[in-house]
Coordinates of C-alpha atoms in Angstrom, one line a residue:
M19 CA 0.2 0.0 0.0
K20 CA 1.2 3.6 -1.2
Y21 CA 0.6 7.1 1.3
Y22 CA 0.7 10.2 -0.2
P23 CA 1.6 13.3 1.3
A24 CA -1.0 15.7 3.2
A25 CA 0.4 18.2 0.8
V26 CA -0.5 16.0 -2.5
L27 CA -3.7 14.9 -1.3
F28 CA -4.9 18.6 -0.9
A29 CA -3.9 20.0 -3.9
L30 CA -6.2 16.5 -5.6
L31 CA -9.0 17.6 -3.5
T32 CA -8.7 21.7 -4.4
S33 CA -8.4 20.7 -8.1
C34 CA -11.7 18.9 -8.1
G35 CA -13.2 21.1 -6.6
D36 CA -12.0 24.1 -8.9
K37 CA -13.6 21.5 -11.7
N38 CA -16.9 21.5 -10.3
Q39 CA -17.5 24.6 -10.1
Q40 CA -16.0 26.0 -13.5
Q41 CA -18.9 23.2 -14.8
Q42 CA -21.5 25.1 -13.5
P43 CA -22.9 27.5 -15.8
T44 CA -23.4 31.3 -14.1
Q45 CA -26.8 33.0 -15.0
P46 CA -26.5 36.1 -16.7
P47 CA -28.2 39.1 -14.0
A48 CA -31.6 40.7 -15.4
V49 CA -31.7 43.6 -17.1
P50 CA -34.1 46.3 -15.3
V51 CA -37.1 48.0 -17.4
T52 CA -40.0 49.6 -17.2
L53 CA -43.2 47.7 -18.5
T54 CA -46.2 49.0 -19.6
A55 CA -49.8 47.4 -20.2
V56 CA -50.8 47.5 -23.6
K57 CA -53.9 49.6 -23.4
S58 CA -57.0 50.4 -26.1
A59 CA -57.9 53.7 -26.4
Q60 CA -60.0 56.6 -28.3
A61 CA -56.9 57.5 -31.2
A62 CA -57.7 61.0 -32.3
Y63 CA -54.9 62.3 -34.5
Y64 CA -53.8 65.1 -36.5
E65 CA -52.7 64.3 -40.2
E66 CA -50.2 67.2 -41.4
Y67 CA -50.0 68.4 -44.9
P68 CA -47.7 71.3 -46.0
G69 CA -49.6 74.3 -47.0
T70 CA -49.2 77.8 -48.6
V71 CA -51.0 81.4 -47.1
V72 CA -52.6 82.7 -50.5
A73 CA -55.2 86.1 -50.8
L74 CA -58.8 85.2 -51.6
N75 CA -58.6 88.4 -53.7
E76 CA -54.9 89.9 -55.3
I77 CA -54.2 91.7 -58.0
E78 CA -51.4 93.4 -59.6
L79 CA -51.8 97.4 -60.8
R80 CA -50.4 97.7 -64.1
P81 CA -51.0 101.6 -65.8
Q82 CA -53.6 101.3 -69.0
V83 CA -51.9 104.4 -70.3
S84 CA -48.5 105.4 -70.7
G85 CA -46.5 108.1 -69.7
F86 CA -44.8 109.8 -66.2
I87 CA -45.7 108.9 -62.5
T88 CA -47.0 112.3 -61.1
G89 CA -48.6 111.6 -57.4
I90 CA -48.4 108.4 -55.3
H91 CA -51.3 108.9 -52.9
F92 CA -51.1 106.5 -50.0
K93 CA -48.4 104.8 -47.9
D94 CA -46.4 101.5 -48.3
G95 CA -48.7 98.7 -46.9
A96 CA -51.6 101.3 -46.3
R97 CA -54.7 99.2 -45.8
V98 CA -57.1 101.2 -48.8
R99 CA -60.3 101.7 -49.9
K100 CA -62.3 100.6 -53.0
G101 CA -62.0 103.3 -55.4
Q102 CA -59.0 105.3 -53.1
L103 CA -56.7 107.3 -54.9
L104 CA -53.3 105.6 -55.4
Y105 CA -51.2 107.1 -58.4
S106 CA -51.7 109.5 -60.8
I107 CA -50.0 109.8 -64.3
D108 CA -49.3 113.0 -66.2
A109 CA -52.6 113.5 -67.8
Q110 CA -51.2 116.7 -70.0
L111 CA -51.0 115.0 -73.3
Y112 CA -54.6 113.1 -72.7
N113 CA -56.1 116.2 -71.8
A114 CA -55.0 117.8 -74.6
N115 CA -56.3 115.2 -76.9
Y116 CA -59.8 115.3 -74.9
D117 CA -59.9 118.9 -75.9
Q118 CA -59.4 118.4 -79.6
A119 CA -61.6 115.6 -79.7
V120 CA -64.6 117.7 -78.5
A121 CA -63.4 120.8 -80.4
N122 CA -63.6 117.8 -83.4
L123 CA -66.7 116.7 -82.5
N124 CA -68.3 120.7 -82.5
V125 CA -67.0 120.5 -86.4
Q126 CA -68.5 117.8 -87.3
E127 CA -72.1 118.6 -85.7
A128 CA -71.7 121.9 -87.7
N129 CA -71.1 119.8 -90.8
L130 CA -74.4 117.9 -90.2
A131 CA -76.4 121.0 -89.4
R132 CA -74.9 122.0 -92.8
A133 CA -75.9 118.7 -94.0
Q134 CA -79.6 118.3 -92.7
K135 CA -80.0 122.2 -94.1
D136 CA -78.8 121.0 -97.5
A137 CA -80.9 118.0 -98.0
D138 CA -84.3 119.6 -96.3
R139 CA -83.7 122.3 -99.2
Y140 CA -83.6 120.1 -102.0
H141 CA -86.0 117.9 -100.7
E142 CA -88.8 121.0 -100.9
L143 CA -87.5 121.9 -104.9
E144 CA -88.2 118.6 -105.5
K145 CA -91.6 118.6 -104.6
N146 CA -92.2 121.7 -107.3
D147 CA -90.0 119.8 -109.6
A148 CA -87.3 122.7 -109.4
V149 CA -84.2 120.5 -109.3
A150 CA -82.6 117.7 -110.5
K151 CA -83.1 114.2 -108.7
Q152 CA -79.4 113.6 -108.8
L153 CA -78.8 116.6 -106.7
V154 CA -81.5 115.2 -104.6
D155 CA -79.8 112.3 -104.1
N156 CA -76.3 114.0 -103.2
A157 CA -77.5 116.0 -101.1
D158 CA -79.0 112.7 -98.9
A159 CA -75.8 110.8 -98.8
A160 CA -73.8 114.0 -97.6
L161 CA -76.3 114.1 -94.9
E162 CA -76.0 110.7 -94.2
V163 CA -71.9 110.9 -94.3
A164 CA -71.9 113.9 -92.2
K165 CA -73.9 111.7 -89.6
R166 CA -71.3 109.3 -89.4
Q167 CA -68.6 111.3 -88.8
A168 CA -70.6 113.2 -86.0
E169 CA -71.0 109.7 -84.3
A170 CA -67.8 108.7 -84.8
A171 CA -66.1 112.5 -83.5
K172 CA -68.5 111.1 -79.9
A173 CA -66.9 108.1 -80.2
N174 CA -63.5 109.3 -80.1
I175 CA -64.8 111.8 -77.0
K176 CA -65.6 108.4 -75.3
G177 CA -62.0 106.8 -75.6
V178 CA -60.2 110.2 -74.9
Q179 CA -62.6 110.5 -71.9
T180 CA -61.2 107.1 -71.1
S181 CA -57.8 107.5 -71.6
V182 CA -58.0 110.6 -69.2
R183 CA -59.7 108.9 -66.5
Y184 CA -56.7 105.9 -66.5
T185 CA -54.3 109.0 -65.2
K186 CA -55.7 107.8 -62.1
V187 CA -55.1 104.9 -60.5
V188 CA -57.7 103.7 -57.7
A189 CA -58.0 100.6 -55.9
P190 CA -60.0 98.0 -57.1
F191 CA -61.4 96.7 -53.8
D192 CA -60.5 97.0 -50.2
G193 CA -57.7 95.4 -48.7
V194 CA -53.8 96.3 -48.1
I195 CA -51.4 97.9 -51.1
G196 CA -47.7 96.6 -51.0
I197 CA -44.2 98.4 -51.2
S198 CA -44.6 100.9 -54.6
A199 CA -42.5 99.6 -57.5
V200 CA -42.2 102.5 -58.6
K201 CA -41.8 106.5 -58.1
V202 CA -43.2 109.7 -58.8
G203 CA -41.5 110.8 -62.0
A204 CA -41.3 107.2 -63.1
A205 CA -42.1 106.3 -66.9
I206 CA -44.6 103.7 -67.1
T207 CA -45.9 101.6 -70.6
A208 CA -49.6 100.5 -70.5
G209 CA -50.4 97.3 -69.4
Q210 CA -46.7 96.5 -68.7
T211 CA -45.1 98.4 -65.6
V212 CA -46.4 97.2 -62.4
L213 CA -47.4 99.5 -60.4
N214 CA -47.8 97.9 -56.8
T215 CA -50.0 95.1 -55.9
V216 CA -53.5 95.2 -53.7
S217 CA -54.8 91.9 -51.8
T218 CA -57.5 91.1 -49.7
D219 CA -56.5 90.2 -45.8
N220 CA -59.5 90.2 -43.4
Q221 CA -59.7 86.4 -45.1
L222 CA -56.5 84.4 -46.4
A223 CA -56.5 80.8 -48.0
V224 CA -54.3 77.7 -47.1
D225 CA -53.6 76.2 -50.1
F226 CA -52.6 72.2 -49.7
N227 CA -52.2 69.0 -51.7
V228 CA -54.0 65.9 -50.8
D229 CA -54.3 62.5 -52.3
Q230 CA -56.7 61.8 -54.5
K231 CA -57.6 58.5 -52.5
E232 CA -58.9 61.4 -49.9
I233 CA -61.2 63.5 -52.1
Y234 CA -64.5 61.6 -51.3
R235 CA -63.5 61.9 -47.5
F236 CA -62.2 66.1 -47.7
S237 CA -66.1 66.2 -50.1
T238 CA -67.5 64.7 -47.1
L239 CA -65.7 67.1 -44.6
M240 CA -66.5 70.1 -46.6
K241 CA -70.5 69.2 -47.3
K242 CA -70.2 69.0 -42.9
A243 CA -68.0 72.2 -42.7
K244 CA -68.9 74.7 -39.8
S245 CA -67.4 78.2 -39.4
S246 CA -66.5 77.2 -35.8
D247 CA -65.3 73.5 -36.9
S248 CA -61.7 72.5 -35.2
T249 CA -61.4 70.0 -37.8
F250 CA -58.9 72.4 -39.7
T251 CA -55.9 74.1 -37.5
L252 CA -52.9 75.8 -39.3
K253 CA -49.6 75.1 -37.6
F254 CA -46.2 77.5 -38.2
G255 CA -43.7 75.5 -36.6
T256 CA -44.4 74.8 -32.8
D257 CA -47.0 77.8 -33.0
I258 CA -50.5 76.8 -33.7
Y259 CA -52.8 79.7 -35.5
P260 CA -55.5 80.4 -32.5
E261 CA -58.4 80.5 -35.3
A262 CA -59.8 77.4 -36.9
G263 CA -60.5 76.8 -40.2
K264 CA -62.7 76.0 -42.7
I265 CA -62.8 74.0 -46.2
A266 CA -64.0 75.7 -49.0
L267 CA -63.5 74.3 -51.9
L268 CA -61.6 71.4 -53.7
D269 CA -60.0 72.2 -57.2
R270 CA -61.3 71.0 -60.3
A271 CA -59.4 68.1 -61.3
V272 CA -56.6 65.9 -60.1
D273 CA -53.1 66.2 -61.2
P274 CA -52.3 63.4 -63.0
Q275 CA -48.3 64.1 -62.5
T276 CA -48.4 63.9 -58.2
G277 CA -52.4 62.0 -57.8
T278 CA -53.1 65.0 -55.7
I279 CA -55.7 67.5 -56.3
K280 CA -55.4 70.9 -54.3
A281 CA -57.9 71.9 -51.2
R282 CA -58.0 75.4 -50.3
L283 CA -59.4 76.1 -46.8
V284 CA -60.2 79.7 -45.4
F285 CA -59.0 81.4 -42.1
P286 CA -60.2 84.5 -40.4
N287 CA -57.1 87.2 -39.7
K288 CA -58.7 89.7 -37.5
E289 CA -55.6 90.5 -35.7
N290 CA -53.3 90.7 -39.4
R291 CA -51.2 87.3 -37.8
L292 CA -51.5 85.7 -41.5
R293 CA -49.8 87.3 -44.6
A294 CA -50.2 85.7 -48.4
G295 CA -46.7 83.4 -49.5
M296 CA -46.6 82.7 -45.7
S297 CA -45.5 78.6 -46.0
G298 CA -47.3 76.4 -42.6
T299 CA -48.3 72.9 -42.0
V300 CA -52.5 71.8 -42.1
R301 CA -53.4 70.2 -39.3
V302 CA -56.5 68.1 -39.8
L303 CA -58.3 66.3 -37.0
N304 CA -58.8 62.7 -37.5
N305 CA -61.5 60.7 -35.4
A306 CA -62.6 57.7 -37.6
A307 CA -59.7 55.9 -35.8
G308 CA -62.3 54.8 -32.9
N309 CA -60.6 52.7 -30.1
S310 CA -56.4 51.5 -31.0
I311 CA -54.3 50.3 -29.4
V312 CA -51.1 53.1 -28.3
I313 CA -47.8 52.7 -26.7
P314 CA -45.2 55.2 -26.2
Y315 CA -43.4 55.5 -28.7
K316 CA -40.7 55.6 -27.0
A317 CA -41.0 51.6 -26.8
V318 CA -40.4 51.2 -30.7
T319 CA -37.1 50.1 -32.2
E320 CA -36.3 50.2 -35.9
Q321 CA -34.7 47.6 -37.3
L322 CA -33.9 47.9 -41.7
G323 CA -37.3 49.9 -42.2
E324 CA -39.1 47.9 -39.8
F325 CA -40.6 48.4 -36.5
F326 CA -40.7 46.3 -32.9
V327 CA -41.5 46.0 -29.5
Y328 CA -40.0 44.1 -26.5
V329 CA -42.4 41.5 -25.0
A330 CA -42.7 40.0 -21.3
G331 CA -43.6 36.6 -21.1
D332 CA -44.6 34.6 -18.1
S333 CA -41.0 33.5 -16.9
S334 CA -39.7 37.7 -17.1
K335 CA -38.2 36.7 -20.5
V336 CA -38.8 39.4 -23.0
S337 CA -39.0 38.2 -27.1
Q338 CA -38.9 40.8 -29.9
R339 CA -42.1 41.1 -32.3
R340 CA -42.6 43.5 -35.4
V341 CA -45.1 46.3 -35.1
V342 CA -47.0 47.4 -37.9
L343 CA -47.5 50.9 -36.9
G344 CA -50.3 54.2 -37.6
N345 CA -49.8 57.7 -36.4
A346 CA -48.7 59.4 -33.9
I347 CA -50.0 61.3 -31.1
G348 CA -47.9 63.1 -29.4
S349 CA -45.6 61.1 -27.6
D350 CA -47.6 57.3 -28.5
I351 CA -48.3 56.0 -31.5
I352 CA -50.8 53.6 -33.3
V353 CA -50.6 50.2 -33.5
K354 CA -52.2 48.2 -36.3
E355 CA -51.0 45.0 -35.6
G356 CA -48.7 42.4 -33.6
L357 CA -49.6 43.5 -30.0
K358 CA -52.9 42.7 -27.9
E359 CA -54.6 44.7 -25.1
G360 CA -53.1 43.1 -21.6
E361 CA -49.8 42.3 -22.8
K362 CA -46.6 43.9 -21.5
I363 CA -44.1 45.6 -23.0
A364 CA -40.8 47.6 -22.0
V365 CA -40.8 51.3 -22.2
E366 CA -37.3 52.1 -20.7
G367 CA -34.5 50.2 -20.8
V368 CA -35.1 48.7 -24.0
Q369 CA -31.7 49.7 -25.9
N370 CA -30.0 47.2 -23.2
L371 CA -32.5 44.1 -24.5
R372 CA -32.2 41.3 -27.1
E373 CA -33.9 38.3 -27.5
G374 CA -34.7 36.0 -24.5
V375 CA -33.1 37.8 -21.4
T376 CA -34.4 38.3 -18.4
V377 CA -35.8 41.6 -17.1
A378 CA -36.8 42.6 -13.8
E379 CA -38.5 45.4 -14.0
G380 CA -37.6 48.4 -11.9
K381 CA -39.4 50.5 -9.0

């Protein structure tokens, strides 16, 4: 029988103990997370469309006669009334043409009176066979020419009067006028030079494009629209315009290139906060979703264009599940497919999770 030293026996026992410890797998610690139960809620949300503010009525002021600007009778950016004098154009030439036209009318009326007397005299002579028939016919023809010349002179006066009137450019309707494009003394050309722009501002429109699939829905909204309806609102950045809009019209036809149709809203502008040309976001309230699954958006992860959430099972382990998302509602989002009411999902600590890990709900 062999005897081993005590030191060797101790080394053998220690070695066996280490092997047993190495063979036992270590359990990873549970990942702390915050879980929340999936709930259904009334899902009302806003659909958003880029929109542009436009004037309901806007016109460029162009002169209808050529000449030089002799007066500007408003302040840039001022509110103007229909018929208010805005610009004066040098009228000397047009007044002279008018005086000449009046003088020409006087001449033609004098010629007409003489031709009438001649015709009357020849007709009296004709009754007594004291004049040739040809002379009577000539007198009648001369009278007819004189009448036509007098009518032409009257028409010419009306045309010249119109030119004189056009030397005064007036506001076509109530509205706001812009910054003048010309100054006193500037030469202008009839029908070409843009003097200024006048637009209405008590109400302004917002135009935006919607998909042709939405035509029926927006047509229905237009029929149901009320002056106090809050379905349509307008946003500029994070600021919401305080007045609600009303849908006014859908365009005549769908744009075949984009498959969209233009819609127009009308907003009151009592405080003059809206200006034509502004860009904003049209918000259309949608209540059609009814009760839907709504979860915090921070619970969602994205991978290769698909969306997932971590669902906690009975054994405190999580599994990754693909979901189909709907519209965002504030910090929450609608889930169209993938979750059921009552299931628990991770909303905090999601970045530390992977398939099958054990979780522990934090306090």
